CSV table of C-alpha atoms in Angstrom, one decimal:
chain,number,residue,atom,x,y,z
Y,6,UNK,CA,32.6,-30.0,13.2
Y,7,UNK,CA,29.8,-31.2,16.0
Y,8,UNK,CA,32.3,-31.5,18.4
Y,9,UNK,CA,34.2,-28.0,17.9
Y,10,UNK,CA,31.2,-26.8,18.1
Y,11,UNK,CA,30.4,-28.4,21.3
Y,12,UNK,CA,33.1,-27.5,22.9
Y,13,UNK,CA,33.4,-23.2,21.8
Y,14,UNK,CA,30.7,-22.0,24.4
Y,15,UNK,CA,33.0,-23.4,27.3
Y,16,UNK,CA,36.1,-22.6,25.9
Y,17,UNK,CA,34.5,-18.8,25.2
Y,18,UNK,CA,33.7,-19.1,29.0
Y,19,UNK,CA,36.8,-20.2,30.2
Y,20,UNK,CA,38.9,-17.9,28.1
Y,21,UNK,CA,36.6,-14.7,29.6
Y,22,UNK,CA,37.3,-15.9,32.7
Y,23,UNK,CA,41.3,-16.3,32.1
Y,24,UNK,CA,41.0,-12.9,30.8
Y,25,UNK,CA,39.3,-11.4,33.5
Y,26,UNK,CA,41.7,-13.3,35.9
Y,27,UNK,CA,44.8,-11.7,34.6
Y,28,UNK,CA,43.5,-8.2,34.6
Y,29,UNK,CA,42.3,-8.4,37.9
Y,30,UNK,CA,39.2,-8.4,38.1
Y,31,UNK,CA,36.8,-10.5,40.5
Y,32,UNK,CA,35.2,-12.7,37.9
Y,33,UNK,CA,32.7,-14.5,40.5
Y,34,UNK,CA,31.3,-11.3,42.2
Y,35,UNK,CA,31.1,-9.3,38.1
Y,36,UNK,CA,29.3,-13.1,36.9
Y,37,UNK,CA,26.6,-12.5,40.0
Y,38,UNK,CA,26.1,-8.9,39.5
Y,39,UNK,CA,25.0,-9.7,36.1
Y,40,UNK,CA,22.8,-12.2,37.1
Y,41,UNK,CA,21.2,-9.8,39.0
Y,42,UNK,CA,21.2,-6.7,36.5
Y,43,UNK,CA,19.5,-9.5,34.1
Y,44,UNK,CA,16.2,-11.0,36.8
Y,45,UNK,CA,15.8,-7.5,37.2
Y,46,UNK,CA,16.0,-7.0,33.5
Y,47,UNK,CA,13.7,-9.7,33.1
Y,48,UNK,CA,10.6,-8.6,35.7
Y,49,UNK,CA,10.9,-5.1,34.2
Y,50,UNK,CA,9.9,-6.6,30.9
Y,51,UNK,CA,6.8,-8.9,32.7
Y,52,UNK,CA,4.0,-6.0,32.4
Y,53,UNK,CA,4.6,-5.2,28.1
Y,54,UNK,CA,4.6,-8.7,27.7
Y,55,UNK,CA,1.4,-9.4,29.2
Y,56,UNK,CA,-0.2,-6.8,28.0
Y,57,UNK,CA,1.4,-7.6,24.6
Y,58,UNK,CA,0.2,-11.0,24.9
Y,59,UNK,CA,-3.6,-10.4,25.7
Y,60,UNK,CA,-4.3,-7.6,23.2
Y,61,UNK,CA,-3.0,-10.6,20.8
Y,62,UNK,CA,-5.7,-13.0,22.8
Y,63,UNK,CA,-8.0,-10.7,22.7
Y,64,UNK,CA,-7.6,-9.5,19.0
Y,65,UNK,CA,-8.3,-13.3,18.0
Y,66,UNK,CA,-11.0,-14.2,20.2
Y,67,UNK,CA,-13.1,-11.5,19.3
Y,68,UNK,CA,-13.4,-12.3,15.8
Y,69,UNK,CA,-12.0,-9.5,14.4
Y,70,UNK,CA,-9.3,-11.4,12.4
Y,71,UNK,CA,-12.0,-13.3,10.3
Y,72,UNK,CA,-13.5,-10.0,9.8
Y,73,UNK,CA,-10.5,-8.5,8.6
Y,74,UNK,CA,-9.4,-11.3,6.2
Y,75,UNK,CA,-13.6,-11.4,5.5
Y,76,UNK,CA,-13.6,-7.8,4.7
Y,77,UNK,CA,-10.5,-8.0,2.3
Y,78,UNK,CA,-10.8,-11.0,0.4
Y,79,UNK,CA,-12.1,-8.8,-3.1
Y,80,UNK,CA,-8.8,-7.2,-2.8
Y,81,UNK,CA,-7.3,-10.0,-2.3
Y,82,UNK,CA,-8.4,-12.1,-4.9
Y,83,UNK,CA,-7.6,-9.1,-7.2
Y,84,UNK,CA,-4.2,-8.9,-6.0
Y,85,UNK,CA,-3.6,-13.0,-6.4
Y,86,UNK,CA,-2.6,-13.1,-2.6
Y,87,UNK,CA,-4.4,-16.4,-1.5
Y,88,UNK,CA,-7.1,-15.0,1.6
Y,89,UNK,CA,-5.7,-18.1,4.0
Y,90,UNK,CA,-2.1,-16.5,4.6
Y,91,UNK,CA,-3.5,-12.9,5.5
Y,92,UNK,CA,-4.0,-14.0,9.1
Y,93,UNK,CA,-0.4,-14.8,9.0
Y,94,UNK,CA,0.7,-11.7,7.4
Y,95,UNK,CA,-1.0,-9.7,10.2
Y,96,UNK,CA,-0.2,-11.7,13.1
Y,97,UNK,CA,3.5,-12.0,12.0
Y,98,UNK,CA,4.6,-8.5,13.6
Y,99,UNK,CA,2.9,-9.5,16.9
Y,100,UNK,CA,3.9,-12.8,17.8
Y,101,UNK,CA,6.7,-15.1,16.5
Y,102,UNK,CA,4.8,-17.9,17.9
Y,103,UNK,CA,1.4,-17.4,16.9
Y,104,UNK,CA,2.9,-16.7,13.1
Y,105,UNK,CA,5.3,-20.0,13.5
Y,106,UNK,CA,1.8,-21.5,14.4
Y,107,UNK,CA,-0.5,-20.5,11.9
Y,108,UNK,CA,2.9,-21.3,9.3
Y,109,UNK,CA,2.8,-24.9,10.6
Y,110,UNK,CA,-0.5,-25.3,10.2
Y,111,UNK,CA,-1.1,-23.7,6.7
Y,112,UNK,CA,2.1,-25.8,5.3
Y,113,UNK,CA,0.3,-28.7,6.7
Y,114,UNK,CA,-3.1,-28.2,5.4
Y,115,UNK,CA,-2.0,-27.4,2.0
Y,116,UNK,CA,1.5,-29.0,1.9
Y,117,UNK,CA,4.9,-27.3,1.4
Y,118,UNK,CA,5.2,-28.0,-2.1
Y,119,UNK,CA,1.3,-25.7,-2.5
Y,120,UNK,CA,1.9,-21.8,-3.2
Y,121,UNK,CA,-0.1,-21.4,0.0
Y,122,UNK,CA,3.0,-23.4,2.4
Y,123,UNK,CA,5.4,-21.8,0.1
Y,124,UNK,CA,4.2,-18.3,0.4
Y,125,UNK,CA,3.9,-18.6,4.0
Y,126,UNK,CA,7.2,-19.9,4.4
Y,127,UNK,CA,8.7,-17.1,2.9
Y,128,UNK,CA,6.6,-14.8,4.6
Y,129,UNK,CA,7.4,-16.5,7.8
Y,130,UNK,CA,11.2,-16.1,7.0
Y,131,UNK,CA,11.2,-12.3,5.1
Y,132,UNK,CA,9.1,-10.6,7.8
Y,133,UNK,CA,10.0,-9.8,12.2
Y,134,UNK,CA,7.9,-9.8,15.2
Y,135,UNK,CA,8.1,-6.1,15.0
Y,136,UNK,CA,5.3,-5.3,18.1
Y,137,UNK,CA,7.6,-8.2,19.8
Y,138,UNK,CA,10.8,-6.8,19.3
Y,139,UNK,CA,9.9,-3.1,19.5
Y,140,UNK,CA,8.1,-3.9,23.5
Y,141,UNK,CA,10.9,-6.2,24.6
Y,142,UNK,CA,14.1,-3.6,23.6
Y,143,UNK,CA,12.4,-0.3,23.6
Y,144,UNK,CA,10.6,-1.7,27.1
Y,145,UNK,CA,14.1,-2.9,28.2
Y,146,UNK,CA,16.0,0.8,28.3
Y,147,UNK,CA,12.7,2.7,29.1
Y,148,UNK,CA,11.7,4.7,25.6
Y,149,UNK,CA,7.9,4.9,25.8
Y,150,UNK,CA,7.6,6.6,22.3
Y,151,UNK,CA,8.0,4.3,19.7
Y,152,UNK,CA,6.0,5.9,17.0
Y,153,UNK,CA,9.0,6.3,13.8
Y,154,UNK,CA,10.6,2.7,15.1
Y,155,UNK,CA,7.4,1.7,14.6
Y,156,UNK,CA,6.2,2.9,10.9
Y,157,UNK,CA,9.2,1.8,9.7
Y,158,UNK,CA,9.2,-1.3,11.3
Y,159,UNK,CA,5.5,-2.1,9.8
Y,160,UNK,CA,6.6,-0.5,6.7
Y,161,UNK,CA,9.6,-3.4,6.3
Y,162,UNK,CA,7.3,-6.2,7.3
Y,163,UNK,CA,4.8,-5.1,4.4
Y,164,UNK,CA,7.8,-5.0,2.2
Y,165,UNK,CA,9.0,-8.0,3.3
Y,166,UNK,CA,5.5,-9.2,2.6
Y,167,UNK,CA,5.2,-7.5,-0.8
Y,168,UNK,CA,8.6,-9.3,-1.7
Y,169,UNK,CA,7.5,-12.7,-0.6
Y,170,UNK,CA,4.5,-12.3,-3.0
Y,171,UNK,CA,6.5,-11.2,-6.3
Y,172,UNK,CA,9.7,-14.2,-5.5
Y,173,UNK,CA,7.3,-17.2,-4.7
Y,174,UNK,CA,5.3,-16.4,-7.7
Y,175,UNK,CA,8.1,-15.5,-10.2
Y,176,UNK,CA,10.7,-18.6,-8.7
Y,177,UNK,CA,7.5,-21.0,-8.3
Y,178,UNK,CA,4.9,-20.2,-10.0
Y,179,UNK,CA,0.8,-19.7,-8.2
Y,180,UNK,CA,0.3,-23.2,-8.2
C-alpha cells in the first residue's frame, strides 16, 4: 500500500502530461504559466497574512487573552468548561499554529488521558482557522467584505466548540 501510494503523485503527473500531449496542447509553456499565476498568487496574499499575523502577536502580548480568560472564569466554572482550554478556543479561528501550539502544550501539561488534553483535542479537531481561511481565499480572488462568511464561520467554530464540550463529557466523562 506504501508503495502505490508512492508512486500515484508521479503517475497523476505523467498521465496529465500524456493527456495534455495528445490533445495538443504545450504542456511545458501551460506548467510555467502556472507557476507564474501561483508566485503572483502567493505575494498578493503577503500583506493579509502579515497583518493577520501581528494583530494575533499583538492580541497576546498585550495581555488581553489573560484578561479575557480572567474576566470569564465565573462563567466558566458554571458552565463546567475548564478556564485553561479558553485560550485555545479563542485562538483556534486565528491561527492553526498557535491553536496546534497551545493543544500540544495543554495535552502535555495535563496528559491526554485528562479531560483538559481530551477536550482540547477535540476542540483542536471539531473547530477551523476561520480568520485563516476566510484572509487567505477571500484575499486570494479580491472580496473585501467578508461580514456573513464571517458570522457563520464563528458561529460553526462555537458549535464546534459547544459539541466538543457535550461528546468529551458524555463519551469520557469530566475527569
Amino acid at each position: 500500500m506504501t508503495t502505490i501510494s508512492i508512486w500515484m503523485i508521479p503517475i497523476l503527473i505523467l498521465c496529465i502530461l500524456l493527456y495534455g500531449t495528445l490533445k495538443r496542447i504545450p504542456t511545458y509553456e501551460t506548467f510555467v504559466e502556472g507557476g507564474k499565476e501561483g508566485i503572483n498568487m502567493s505575494f498578493s496574499l503577503i500583506p493579509f497574512l502579515v497583518g493577520m499575523l501581528v494583530a494575533i502577536s499583538v492580541f497576546r502580548a498585550s495581555g488581553a487573552l489573560d484578561f479575557i480568560v480572567q474576566l470569564l472564569n465565573p462563567l466558566l466554572s458554571f458552565l463546567h468548561f475548564p478556564s485553561e482550554v479558553l485560550p485555545l478556543a479563542i485562538i483556534r479561528p486565528i491561527s492553526g499554529t498557535a491553536a496546534l501550539g497551545m493543544t500540544s502544550d495543554l495535552i502535555s501539561v495535563y496528559g491526554p488521558d485528562s479531560f483538559v488534553g481530551r477536550l482540547a483535542a477535540t476542540i483542536q479537531g471539531s473547530t477551523d482557522t476561520t480568520f485563516y481561511v476566510l484572509t487567505v481565499y477571500f484575499g486570494a480572488v479580491g472580496i473585501k467584505k467578508m461580514g456573513d462568511a464571517l458570522k457563520v464561520g464563528l458561529l460553526a467554530d462555537l458549535i464546534g466548540i459547544i459539541a466538543a464540550v457535550i461528546v468529551v463529557t458524555l463519551v469520557f466523562g469530566m475527569k
